[in-house]
Backbone as a ProteinNet text record, in pm:
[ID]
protein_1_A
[PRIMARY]
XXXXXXXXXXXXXXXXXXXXXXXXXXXXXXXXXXXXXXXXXXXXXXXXXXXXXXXXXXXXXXXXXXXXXXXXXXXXXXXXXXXXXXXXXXXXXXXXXXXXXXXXXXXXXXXXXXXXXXXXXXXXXXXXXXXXXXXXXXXXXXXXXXXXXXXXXXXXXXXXXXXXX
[TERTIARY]
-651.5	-510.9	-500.3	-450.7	-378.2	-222.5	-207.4	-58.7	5.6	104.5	188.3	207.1	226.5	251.8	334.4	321	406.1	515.3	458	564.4	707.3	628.3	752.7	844.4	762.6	838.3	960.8	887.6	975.7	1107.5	1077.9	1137	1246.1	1220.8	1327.6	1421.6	1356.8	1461.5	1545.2	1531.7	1575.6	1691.8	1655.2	1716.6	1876.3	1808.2	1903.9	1997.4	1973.1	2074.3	1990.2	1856.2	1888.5	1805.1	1805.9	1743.6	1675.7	1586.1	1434	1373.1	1401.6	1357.2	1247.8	1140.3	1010.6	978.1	957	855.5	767.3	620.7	526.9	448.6	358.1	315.2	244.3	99.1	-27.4	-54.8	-16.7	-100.5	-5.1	3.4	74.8	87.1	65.1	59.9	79.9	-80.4	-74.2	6.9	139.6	239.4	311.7	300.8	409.8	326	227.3	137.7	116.4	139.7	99.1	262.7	416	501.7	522	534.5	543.9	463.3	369.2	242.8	252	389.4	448.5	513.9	511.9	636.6	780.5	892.6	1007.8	1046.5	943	978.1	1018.1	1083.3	1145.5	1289.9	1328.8	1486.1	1491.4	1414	1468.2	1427.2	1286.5	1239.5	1291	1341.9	1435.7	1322.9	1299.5	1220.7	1106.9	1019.9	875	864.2	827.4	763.7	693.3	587.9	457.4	463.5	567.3	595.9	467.6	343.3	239.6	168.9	245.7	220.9	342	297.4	433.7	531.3	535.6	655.7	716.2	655	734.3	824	790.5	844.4	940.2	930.2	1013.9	1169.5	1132.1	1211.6	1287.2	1240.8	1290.4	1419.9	1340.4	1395.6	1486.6	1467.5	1548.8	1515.9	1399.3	1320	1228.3	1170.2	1039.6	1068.3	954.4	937.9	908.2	948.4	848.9	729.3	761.9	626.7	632.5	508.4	469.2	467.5	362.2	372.8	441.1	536.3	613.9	691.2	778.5	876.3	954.3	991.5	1169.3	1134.8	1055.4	1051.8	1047.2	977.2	960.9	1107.3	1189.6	1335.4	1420.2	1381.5	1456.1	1405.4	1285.2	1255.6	1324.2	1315.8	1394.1	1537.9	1578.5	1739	1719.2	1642.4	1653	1644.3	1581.9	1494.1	1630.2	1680.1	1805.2	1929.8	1961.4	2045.5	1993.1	1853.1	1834.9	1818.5	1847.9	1853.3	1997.4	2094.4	2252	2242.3	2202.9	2226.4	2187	2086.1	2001	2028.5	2118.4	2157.2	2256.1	2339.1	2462.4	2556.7	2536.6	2656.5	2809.1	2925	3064.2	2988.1	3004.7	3021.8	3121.5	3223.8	3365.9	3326.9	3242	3278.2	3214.8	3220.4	3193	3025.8	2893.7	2834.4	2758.2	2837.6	2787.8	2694.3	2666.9	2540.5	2502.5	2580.5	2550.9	2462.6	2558.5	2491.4	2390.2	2325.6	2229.4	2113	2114.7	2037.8	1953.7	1778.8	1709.7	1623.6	1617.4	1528.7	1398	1270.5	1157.1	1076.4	1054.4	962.3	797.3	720.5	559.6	510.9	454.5	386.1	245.8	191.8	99.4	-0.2	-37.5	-161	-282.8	-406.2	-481.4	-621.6	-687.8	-867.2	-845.1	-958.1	-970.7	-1112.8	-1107.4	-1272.9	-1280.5	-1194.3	-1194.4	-1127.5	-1213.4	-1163.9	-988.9	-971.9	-833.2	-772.5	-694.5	-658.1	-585.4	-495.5	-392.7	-402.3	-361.8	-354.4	-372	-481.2	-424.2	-297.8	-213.8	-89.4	-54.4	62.3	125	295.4	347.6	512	567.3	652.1	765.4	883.1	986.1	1097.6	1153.2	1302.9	1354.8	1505.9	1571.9	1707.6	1799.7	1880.9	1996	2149.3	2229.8	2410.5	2399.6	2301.6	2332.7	2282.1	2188.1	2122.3	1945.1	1919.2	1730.6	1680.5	1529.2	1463.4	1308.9	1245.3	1127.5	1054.3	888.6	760	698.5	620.2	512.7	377.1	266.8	116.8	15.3	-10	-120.3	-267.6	-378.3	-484.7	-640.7	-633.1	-808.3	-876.2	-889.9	-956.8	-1098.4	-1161.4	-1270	-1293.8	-1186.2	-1238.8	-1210.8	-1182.9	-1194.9	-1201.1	-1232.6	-1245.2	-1088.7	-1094.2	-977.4	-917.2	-1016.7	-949.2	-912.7	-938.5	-900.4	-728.5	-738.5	-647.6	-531.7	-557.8	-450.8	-388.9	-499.5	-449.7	-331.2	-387.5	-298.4	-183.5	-145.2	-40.8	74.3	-22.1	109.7	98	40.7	50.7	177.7	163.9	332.7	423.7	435.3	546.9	604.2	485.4	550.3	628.1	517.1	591.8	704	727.7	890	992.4	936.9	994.3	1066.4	983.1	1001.2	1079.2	1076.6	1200.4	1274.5
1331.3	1358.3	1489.8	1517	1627.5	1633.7	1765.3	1844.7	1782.3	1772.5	1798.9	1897.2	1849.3	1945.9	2074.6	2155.4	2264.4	2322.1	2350.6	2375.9	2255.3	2139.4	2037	2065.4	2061.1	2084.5	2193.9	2309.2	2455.4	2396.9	2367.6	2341.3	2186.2	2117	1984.7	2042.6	2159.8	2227.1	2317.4	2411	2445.2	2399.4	2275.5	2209.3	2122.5	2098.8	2026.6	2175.9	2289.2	2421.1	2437.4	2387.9	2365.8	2541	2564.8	2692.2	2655.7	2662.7	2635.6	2748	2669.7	2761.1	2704.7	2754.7	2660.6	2712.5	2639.4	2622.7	2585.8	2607.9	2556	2613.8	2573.1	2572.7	2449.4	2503.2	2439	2329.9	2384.7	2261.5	2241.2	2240.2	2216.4	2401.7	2499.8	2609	2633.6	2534.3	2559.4	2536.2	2465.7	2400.1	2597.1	2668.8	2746.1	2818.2	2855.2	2954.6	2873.2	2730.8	2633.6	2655.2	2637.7	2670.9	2819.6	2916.5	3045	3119.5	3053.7	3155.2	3083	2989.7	2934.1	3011.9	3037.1	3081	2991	3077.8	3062.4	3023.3	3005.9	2984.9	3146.6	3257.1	3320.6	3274.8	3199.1	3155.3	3055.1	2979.5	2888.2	2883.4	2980.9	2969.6	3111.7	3081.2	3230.9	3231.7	3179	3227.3	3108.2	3175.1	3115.5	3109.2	3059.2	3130.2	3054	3161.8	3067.7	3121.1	3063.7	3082.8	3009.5	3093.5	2959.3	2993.6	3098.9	3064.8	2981.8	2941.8	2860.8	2982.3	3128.3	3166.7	3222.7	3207.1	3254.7	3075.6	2998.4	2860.7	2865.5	2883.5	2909.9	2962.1	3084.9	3181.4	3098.8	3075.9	3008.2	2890	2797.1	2705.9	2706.3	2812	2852.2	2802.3	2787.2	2753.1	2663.9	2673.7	2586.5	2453.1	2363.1	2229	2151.6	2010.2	1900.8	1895.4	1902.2	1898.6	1956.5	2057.6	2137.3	2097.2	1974.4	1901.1	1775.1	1747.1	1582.5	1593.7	1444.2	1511.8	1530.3	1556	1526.8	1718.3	1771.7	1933.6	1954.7	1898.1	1961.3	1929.9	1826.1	1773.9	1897.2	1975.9	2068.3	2179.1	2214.6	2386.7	2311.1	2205.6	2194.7	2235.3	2183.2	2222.6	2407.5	2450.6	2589.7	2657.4	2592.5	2646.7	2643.7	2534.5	2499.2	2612	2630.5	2753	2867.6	2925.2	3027.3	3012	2863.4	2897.4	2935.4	2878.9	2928.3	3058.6	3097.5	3192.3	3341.6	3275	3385	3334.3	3251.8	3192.5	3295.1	3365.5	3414.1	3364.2	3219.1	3168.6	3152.1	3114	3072.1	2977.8	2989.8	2844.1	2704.4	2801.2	2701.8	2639.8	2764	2691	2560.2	2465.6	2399	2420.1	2318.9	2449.9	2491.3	2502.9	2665.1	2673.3	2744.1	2717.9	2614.1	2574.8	2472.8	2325.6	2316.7	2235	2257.6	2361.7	2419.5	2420.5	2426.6	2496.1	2352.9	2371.6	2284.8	2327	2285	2333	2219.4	2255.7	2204	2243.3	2147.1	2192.5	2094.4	2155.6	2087.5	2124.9	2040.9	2111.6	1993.3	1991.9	1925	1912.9	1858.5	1856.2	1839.6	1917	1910.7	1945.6	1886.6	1928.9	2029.2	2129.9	2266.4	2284.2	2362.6	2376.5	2326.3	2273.9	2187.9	2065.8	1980.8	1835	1812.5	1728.5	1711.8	1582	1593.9	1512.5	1353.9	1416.2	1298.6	1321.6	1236.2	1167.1	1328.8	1317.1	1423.9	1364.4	1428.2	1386.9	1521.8	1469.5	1552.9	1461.7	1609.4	1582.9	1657.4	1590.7	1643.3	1623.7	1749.7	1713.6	1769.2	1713.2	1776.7	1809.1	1894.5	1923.6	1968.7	1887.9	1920.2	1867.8	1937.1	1928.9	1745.2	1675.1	1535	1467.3	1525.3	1439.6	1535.5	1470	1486	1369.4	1370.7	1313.5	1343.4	1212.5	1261.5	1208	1224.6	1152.7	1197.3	1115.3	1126.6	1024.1	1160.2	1054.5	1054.7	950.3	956.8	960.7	1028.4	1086.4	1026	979	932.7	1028.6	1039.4	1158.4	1186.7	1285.5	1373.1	1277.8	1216.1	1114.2	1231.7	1367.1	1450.5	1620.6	1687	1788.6	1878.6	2017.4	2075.6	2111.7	2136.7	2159.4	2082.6	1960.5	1839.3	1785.9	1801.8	1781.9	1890.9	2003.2	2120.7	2078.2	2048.3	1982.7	1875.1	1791	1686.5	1680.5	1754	1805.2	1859.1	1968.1	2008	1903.2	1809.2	1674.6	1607.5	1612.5	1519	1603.1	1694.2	1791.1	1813.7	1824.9	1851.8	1689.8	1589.5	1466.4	1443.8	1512.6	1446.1	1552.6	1649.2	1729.8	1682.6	1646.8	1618.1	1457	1348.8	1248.9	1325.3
2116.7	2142.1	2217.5	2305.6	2354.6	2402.3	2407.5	2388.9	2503	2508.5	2559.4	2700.1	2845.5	2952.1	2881.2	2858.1	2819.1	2928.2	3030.5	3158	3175.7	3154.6	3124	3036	2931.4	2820.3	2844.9	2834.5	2896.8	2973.3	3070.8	3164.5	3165	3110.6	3019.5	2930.2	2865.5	2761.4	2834.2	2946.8	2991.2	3047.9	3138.3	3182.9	3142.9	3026.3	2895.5	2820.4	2867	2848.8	2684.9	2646	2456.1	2478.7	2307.2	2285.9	2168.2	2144.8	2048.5	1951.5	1818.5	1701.6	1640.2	1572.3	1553.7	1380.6	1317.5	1147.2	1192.7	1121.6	1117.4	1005.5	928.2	825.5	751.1	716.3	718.3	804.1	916.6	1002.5	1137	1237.9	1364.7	1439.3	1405.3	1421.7	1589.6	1612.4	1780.6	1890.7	1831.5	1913.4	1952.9	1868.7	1940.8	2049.8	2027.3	2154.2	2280.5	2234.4	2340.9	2470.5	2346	2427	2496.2	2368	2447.5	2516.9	2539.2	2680.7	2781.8	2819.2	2913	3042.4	3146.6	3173.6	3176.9	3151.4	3108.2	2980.1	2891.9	2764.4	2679.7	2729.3	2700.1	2714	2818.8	2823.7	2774.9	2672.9	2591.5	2406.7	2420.3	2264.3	2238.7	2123.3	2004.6	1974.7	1843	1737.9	1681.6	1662	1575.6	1449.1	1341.7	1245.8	1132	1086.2	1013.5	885.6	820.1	639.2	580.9	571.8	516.6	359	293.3	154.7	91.8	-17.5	-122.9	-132.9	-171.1	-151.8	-27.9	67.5	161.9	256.1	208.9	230.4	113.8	31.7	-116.7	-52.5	15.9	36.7	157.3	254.9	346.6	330.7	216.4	161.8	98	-16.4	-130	-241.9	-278.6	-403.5	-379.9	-482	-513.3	-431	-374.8	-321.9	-416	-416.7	-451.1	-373	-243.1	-202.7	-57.9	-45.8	55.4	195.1	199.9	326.1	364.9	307	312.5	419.5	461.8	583.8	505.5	396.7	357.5	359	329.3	367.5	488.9	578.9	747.1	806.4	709.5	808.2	741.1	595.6	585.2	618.4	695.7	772.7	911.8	976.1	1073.6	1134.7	984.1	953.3	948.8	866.9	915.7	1032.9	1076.9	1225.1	1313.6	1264.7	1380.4	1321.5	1193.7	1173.2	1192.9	1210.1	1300.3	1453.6	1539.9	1655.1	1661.2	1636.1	1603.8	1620	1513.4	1458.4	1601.6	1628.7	1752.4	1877.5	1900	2009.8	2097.8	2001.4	2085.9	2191.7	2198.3	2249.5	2177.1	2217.7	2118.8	2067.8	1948.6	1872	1931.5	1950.4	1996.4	2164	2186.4	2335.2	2377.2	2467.1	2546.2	2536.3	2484.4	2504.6	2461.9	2317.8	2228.5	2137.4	2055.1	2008.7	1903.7	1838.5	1770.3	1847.7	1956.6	2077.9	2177.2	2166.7	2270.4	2166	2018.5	1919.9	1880	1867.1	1841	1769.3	1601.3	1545.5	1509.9	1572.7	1534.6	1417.2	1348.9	1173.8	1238	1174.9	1159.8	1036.2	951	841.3	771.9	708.2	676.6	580.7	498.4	436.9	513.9	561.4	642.3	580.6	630.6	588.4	543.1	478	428.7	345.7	253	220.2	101.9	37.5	-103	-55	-138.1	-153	-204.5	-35	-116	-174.2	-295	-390	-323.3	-239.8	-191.7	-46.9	2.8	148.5	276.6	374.8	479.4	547.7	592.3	633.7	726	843.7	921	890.9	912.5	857.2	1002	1082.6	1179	1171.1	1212	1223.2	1345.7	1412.5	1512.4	1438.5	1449	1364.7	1545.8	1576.5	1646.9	1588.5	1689	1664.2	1588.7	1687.8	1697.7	1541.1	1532.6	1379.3	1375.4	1290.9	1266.8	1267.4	1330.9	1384.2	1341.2	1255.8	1175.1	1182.1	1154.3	1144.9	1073.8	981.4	899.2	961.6	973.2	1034.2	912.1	853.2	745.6	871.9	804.3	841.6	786.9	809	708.9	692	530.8	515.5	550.8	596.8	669.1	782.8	875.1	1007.3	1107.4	1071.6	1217.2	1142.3	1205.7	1200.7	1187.9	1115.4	1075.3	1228	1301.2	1427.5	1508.6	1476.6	1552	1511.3	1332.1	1264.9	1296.5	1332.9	1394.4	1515.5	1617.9	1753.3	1714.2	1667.8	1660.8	1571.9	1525.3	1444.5	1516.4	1595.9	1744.7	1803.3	1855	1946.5	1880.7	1744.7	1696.4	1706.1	1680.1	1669.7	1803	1904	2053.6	2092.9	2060.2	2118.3	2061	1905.4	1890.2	1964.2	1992.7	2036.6	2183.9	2264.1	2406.8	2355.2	2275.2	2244.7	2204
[MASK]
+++++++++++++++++++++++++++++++++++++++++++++++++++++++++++++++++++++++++++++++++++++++++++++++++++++++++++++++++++++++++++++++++++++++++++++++++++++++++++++++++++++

């Protein structure tokens, strides 16, 4: 699997006026360095960020999870992501426009290889959070059929592709 044209990307969002807020946590990480060492992805990505212990996702969230890597969590850091693009948007709200409508929050998160055996399924969780609705995927993983770095790649590979639908 590989990423996503990033310059496209950049540049579709641009295009579309949106402004881009990003979660990521245990697993999809590489999607943001992939967008912001873009050029022009200063005029469309606000903010990043890699909440990757349980309390700093806690905090984000506002308490404890059922579960760390599921989508029904990546569709709610999405939803955050998207009230801090609002939020860092500085457009009217009211206007024509404004930030509610320009504001796109992307979540990635995952259960992924690591150095202990893991219990339940590897899995990747995406979400997209705009004005319009959310938009989600869950990829089950066969466990040890690729490498942790393979499993990282392809984590931003979903996250970017739902991104760009």
């Amino acid at each position: 699997m590989h990423l996503p044209d990033p310059a496209r990307m950049i540049a579709a969002l641009a295009s579309a006026d949106r402004r881009l807020a990003m979660v990521a946590t245990g697993g999809g990480t590489l999607a943001i360095p992939h967008l912001v060492t873009t050029p022009g992805a200063s005029g469309v990505v606000l903010d990043a960020q890699v909440p990757y212990a349980r309390r700093a996702v806690d905090r984000l969230l506002g308490g404890p999870q059922d579960s760390y890597a599921g989508v029904r969590t990546a569709r709610r850091r999405a939803a955050a992501a998207w009230e801090r693009a609002i939020l860092l948007d500085g457009a009217e709200p009211e206007a024509a426009g404004g930030a509610p409508a320009r504001a796109v929050g992307l979540a990635v998160t995952g259960s992924l290889r690591t150095t202990r055996p893991k219990r339940g399924q590897h899995r990747i969780a995406a979400a997209v959070q705009t004005l319009a609705g959310t938009c989600s995927v869950e990829v089950l993983l066969a466990k040890d059929a690729r490498s942790r770095a393979d499993e990282e790649l392809l984590a931003a590979a979903v996250a970017l592709d739902l991104l760009a639908e």
